[in-house]
PDB file of C-alpha atoms in Angstrom:
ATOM      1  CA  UNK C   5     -11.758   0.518  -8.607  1.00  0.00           C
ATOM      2  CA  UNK C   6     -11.808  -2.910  -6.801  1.00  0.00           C
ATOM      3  CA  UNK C   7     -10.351  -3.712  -3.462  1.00  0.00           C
ATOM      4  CA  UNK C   8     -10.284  -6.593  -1.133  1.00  0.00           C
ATOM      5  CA  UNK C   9      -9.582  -7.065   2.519  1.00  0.00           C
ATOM      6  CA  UNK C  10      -7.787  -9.963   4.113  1.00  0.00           C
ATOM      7  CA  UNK C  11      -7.211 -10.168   8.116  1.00  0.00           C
ATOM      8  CA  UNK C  12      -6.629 -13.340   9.944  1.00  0.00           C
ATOM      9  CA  UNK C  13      -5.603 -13.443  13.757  1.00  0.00           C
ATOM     10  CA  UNK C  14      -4.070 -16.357  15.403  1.00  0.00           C
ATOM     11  CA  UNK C  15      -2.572 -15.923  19.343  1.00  0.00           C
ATOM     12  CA  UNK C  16      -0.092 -12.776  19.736  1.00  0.00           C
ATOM     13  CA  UNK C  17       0.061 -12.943  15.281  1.00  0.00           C
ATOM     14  CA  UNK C  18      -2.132 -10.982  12.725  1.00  0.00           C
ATOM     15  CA  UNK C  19      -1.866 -11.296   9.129  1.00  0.00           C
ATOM     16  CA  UNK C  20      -3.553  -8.187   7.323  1.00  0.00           C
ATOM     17  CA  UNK C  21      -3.374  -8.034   2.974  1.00  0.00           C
ATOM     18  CA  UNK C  22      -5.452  -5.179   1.068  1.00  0.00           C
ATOM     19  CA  UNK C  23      -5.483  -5.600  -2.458  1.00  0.00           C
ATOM     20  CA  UNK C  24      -6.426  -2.958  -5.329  1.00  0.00           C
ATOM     21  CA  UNK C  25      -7.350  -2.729  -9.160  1.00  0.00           C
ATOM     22  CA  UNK C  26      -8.037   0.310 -10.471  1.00  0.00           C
ATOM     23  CA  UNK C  27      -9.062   0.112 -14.308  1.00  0.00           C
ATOM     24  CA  UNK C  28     -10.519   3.153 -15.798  1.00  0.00           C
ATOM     25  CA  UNK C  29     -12.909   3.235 -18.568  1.00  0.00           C
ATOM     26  CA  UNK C  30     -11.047   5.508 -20.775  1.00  0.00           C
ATOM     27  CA  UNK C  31      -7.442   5.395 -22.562  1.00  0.00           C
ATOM     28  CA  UNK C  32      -4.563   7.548 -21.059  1.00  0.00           C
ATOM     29  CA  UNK C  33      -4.004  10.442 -23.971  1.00  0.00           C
ATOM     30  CA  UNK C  34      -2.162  13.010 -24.043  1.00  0.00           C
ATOM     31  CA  UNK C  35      -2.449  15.738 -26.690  1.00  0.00           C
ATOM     32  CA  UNK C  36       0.393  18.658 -27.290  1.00  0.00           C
ATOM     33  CA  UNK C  37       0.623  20.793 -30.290  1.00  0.00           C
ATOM     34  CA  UNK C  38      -2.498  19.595 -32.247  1.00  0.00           C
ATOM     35  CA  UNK C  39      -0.641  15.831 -31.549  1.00  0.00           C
ATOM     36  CA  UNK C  40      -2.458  13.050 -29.837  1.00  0.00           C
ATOM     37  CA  UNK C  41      -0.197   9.879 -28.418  1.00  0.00           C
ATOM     38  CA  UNK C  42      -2.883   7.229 -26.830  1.00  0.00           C
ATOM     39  CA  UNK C  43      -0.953   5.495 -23.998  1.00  0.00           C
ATOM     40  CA  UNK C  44      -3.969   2.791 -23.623  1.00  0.00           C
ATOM     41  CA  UNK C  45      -5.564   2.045 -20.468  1.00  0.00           C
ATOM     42  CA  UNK C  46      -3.842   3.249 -17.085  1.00  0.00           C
ATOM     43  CA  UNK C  47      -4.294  -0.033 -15.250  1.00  0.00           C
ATOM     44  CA  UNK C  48      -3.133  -0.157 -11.619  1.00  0.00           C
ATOM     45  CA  UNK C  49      -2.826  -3.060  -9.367  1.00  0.00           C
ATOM     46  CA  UNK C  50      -1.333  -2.652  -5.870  1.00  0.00           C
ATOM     47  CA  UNK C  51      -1.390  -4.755  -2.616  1.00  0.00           C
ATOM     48  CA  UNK C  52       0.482  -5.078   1.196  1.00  0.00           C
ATOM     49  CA  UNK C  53       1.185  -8.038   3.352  1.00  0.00           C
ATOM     50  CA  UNK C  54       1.893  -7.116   6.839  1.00  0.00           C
ATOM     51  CA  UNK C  55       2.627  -9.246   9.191  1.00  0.00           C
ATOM     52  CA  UNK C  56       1.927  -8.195  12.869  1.00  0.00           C
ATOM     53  CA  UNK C  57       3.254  -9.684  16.648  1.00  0.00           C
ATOM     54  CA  UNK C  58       1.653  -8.360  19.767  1.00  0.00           C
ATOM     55  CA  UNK C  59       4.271  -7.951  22.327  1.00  0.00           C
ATOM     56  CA  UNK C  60       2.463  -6.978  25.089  1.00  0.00           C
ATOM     57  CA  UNK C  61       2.579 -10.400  27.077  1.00  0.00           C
ATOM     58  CA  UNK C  62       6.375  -9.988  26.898  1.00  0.00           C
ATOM     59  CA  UNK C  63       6.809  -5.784  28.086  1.00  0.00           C
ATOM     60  CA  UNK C  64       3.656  -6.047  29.449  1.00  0.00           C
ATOM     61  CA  UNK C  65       3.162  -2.413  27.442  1.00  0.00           C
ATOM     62  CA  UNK C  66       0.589  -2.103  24.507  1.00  0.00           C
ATOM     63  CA  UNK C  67       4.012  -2.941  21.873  1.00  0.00           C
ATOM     64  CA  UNK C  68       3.422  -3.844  17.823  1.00  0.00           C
ATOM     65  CA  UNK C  69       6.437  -5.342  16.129  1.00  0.00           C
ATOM     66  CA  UNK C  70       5.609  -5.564  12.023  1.00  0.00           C
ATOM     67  CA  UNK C  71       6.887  -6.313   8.887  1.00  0.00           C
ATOM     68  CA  UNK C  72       5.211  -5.049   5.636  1.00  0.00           C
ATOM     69  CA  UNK C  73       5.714  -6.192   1.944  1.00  0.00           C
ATOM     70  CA  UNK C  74       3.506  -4.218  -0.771  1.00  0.00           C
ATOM     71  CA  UNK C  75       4.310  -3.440  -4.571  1.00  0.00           C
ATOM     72  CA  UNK C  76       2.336  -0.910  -6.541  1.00  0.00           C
ATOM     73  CA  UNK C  77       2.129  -2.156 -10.494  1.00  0.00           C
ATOM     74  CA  UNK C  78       0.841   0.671 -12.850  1.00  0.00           C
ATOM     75  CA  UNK C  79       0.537  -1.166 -16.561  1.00  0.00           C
ATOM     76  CA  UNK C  80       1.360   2.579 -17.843  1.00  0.00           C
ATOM     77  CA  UNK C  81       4.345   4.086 -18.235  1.00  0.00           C
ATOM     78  CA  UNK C  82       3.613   7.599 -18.551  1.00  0.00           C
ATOM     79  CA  UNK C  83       0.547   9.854 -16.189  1.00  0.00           C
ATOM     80  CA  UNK C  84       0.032  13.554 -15.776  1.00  0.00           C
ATOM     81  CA  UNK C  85       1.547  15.328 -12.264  1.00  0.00           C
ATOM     82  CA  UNK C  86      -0.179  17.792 -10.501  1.00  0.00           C
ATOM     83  CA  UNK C  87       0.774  20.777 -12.671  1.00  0.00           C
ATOM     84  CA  UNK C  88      -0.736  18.749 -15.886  1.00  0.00           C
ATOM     85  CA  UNK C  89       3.056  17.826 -17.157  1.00  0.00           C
ATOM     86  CA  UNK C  90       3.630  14.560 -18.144  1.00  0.00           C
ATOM     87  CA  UNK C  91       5.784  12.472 -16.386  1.00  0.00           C
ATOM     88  CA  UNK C  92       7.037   9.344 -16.022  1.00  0.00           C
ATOM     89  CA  UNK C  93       5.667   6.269 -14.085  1.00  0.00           C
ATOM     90  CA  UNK C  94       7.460   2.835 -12.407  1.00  0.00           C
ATOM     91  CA  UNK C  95       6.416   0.272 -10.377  1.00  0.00           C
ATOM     92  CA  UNK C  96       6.971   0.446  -6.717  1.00  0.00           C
ATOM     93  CA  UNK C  97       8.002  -2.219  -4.247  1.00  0.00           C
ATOM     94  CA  UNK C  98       7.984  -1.800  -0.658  1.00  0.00           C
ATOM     95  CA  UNK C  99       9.710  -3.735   2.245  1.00  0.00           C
ATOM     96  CA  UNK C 100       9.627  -2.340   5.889  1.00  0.00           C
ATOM     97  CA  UNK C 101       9.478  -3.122   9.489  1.00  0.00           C
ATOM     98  CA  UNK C 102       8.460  -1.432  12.019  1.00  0.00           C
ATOM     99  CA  UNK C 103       7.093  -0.766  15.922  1.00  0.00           C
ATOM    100  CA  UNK C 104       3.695   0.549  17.230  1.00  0.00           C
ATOM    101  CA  UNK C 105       3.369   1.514  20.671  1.00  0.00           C
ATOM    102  CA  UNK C 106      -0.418   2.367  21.654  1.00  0.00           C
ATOM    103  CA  UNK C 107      -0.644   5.275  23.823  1.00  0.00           C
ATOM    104  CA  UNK C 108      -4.777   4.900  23.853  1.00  0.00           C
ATOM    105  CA  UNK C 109      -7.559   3.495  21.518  1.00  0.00           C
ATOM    106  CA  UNK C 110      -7.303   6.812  19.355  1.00  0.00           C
ATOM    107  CA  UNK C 111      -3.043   6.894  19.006  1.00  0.00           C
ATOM    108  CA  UNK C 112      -0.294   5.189  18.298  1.00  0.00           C
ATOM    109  CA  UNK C 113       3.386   6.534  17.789  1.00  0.00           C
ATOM    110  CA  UNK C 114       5.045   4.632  14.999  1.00  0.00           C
ATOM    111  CA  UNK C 115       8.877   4.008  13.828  1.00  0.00           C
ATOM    112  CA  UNK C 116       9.016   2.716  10.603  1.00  0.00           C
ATOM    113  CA  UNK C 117      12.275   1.698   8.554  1.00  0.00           C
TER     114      UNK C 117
END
């Protein structure tokens, strides 16, 4: 697996991105009744944008206003669950937007749409 951080800060805005590869070294296959199907390699790439304003200099309370974008691409189409059943798999996209409010450095209560 590969990941990369991205944060940049600039007055009361913060742009944060993560992105992540995960390539395993061995195909996807799945065997049932003596019959093998190879599904090839279960590539995944995934990432988020969020963007984030500080709203404290206008409530004068520790406020986070944010809006998130972040897709999840699996190349595969089909992956095991947890009870070893095969099932199958589609990309995700995500949009949401949201408000922190920071009680202390340790928590925050969230509201996310």
């Amino acid at each position: 697996m590969y990941g990369v951080d991205f944060s940049f800060g600039y007055r009361f805005l913060r742009l944060q991105s993560e992105f992540m590869w995960l390539r395993p070294q061995d195909h996807f296959v799945y065997e049932d009744a003596g019959v093998s199907q190879d599904f090839g390699y279960a590539n995944e790439f995934g990432y988020h944008t969020t963007v984030i304003a500080g709203l404290e200099q206008w409530f004068n309370k520790p406020v986070f206003a944010f809006i998130r974008y972040a897709q999840w691409q699996p190349k595969h189409r089909m992956a095991f669950d947890y009870d070893g059943s095969l099932v199958g798999v589609n990309p995700i996209s995500l949009l949401s937007v949201g408000l922190n409010y920071e009680l202390n450095d340790y928590m925050r209560f969230k509201f996310e749409y």
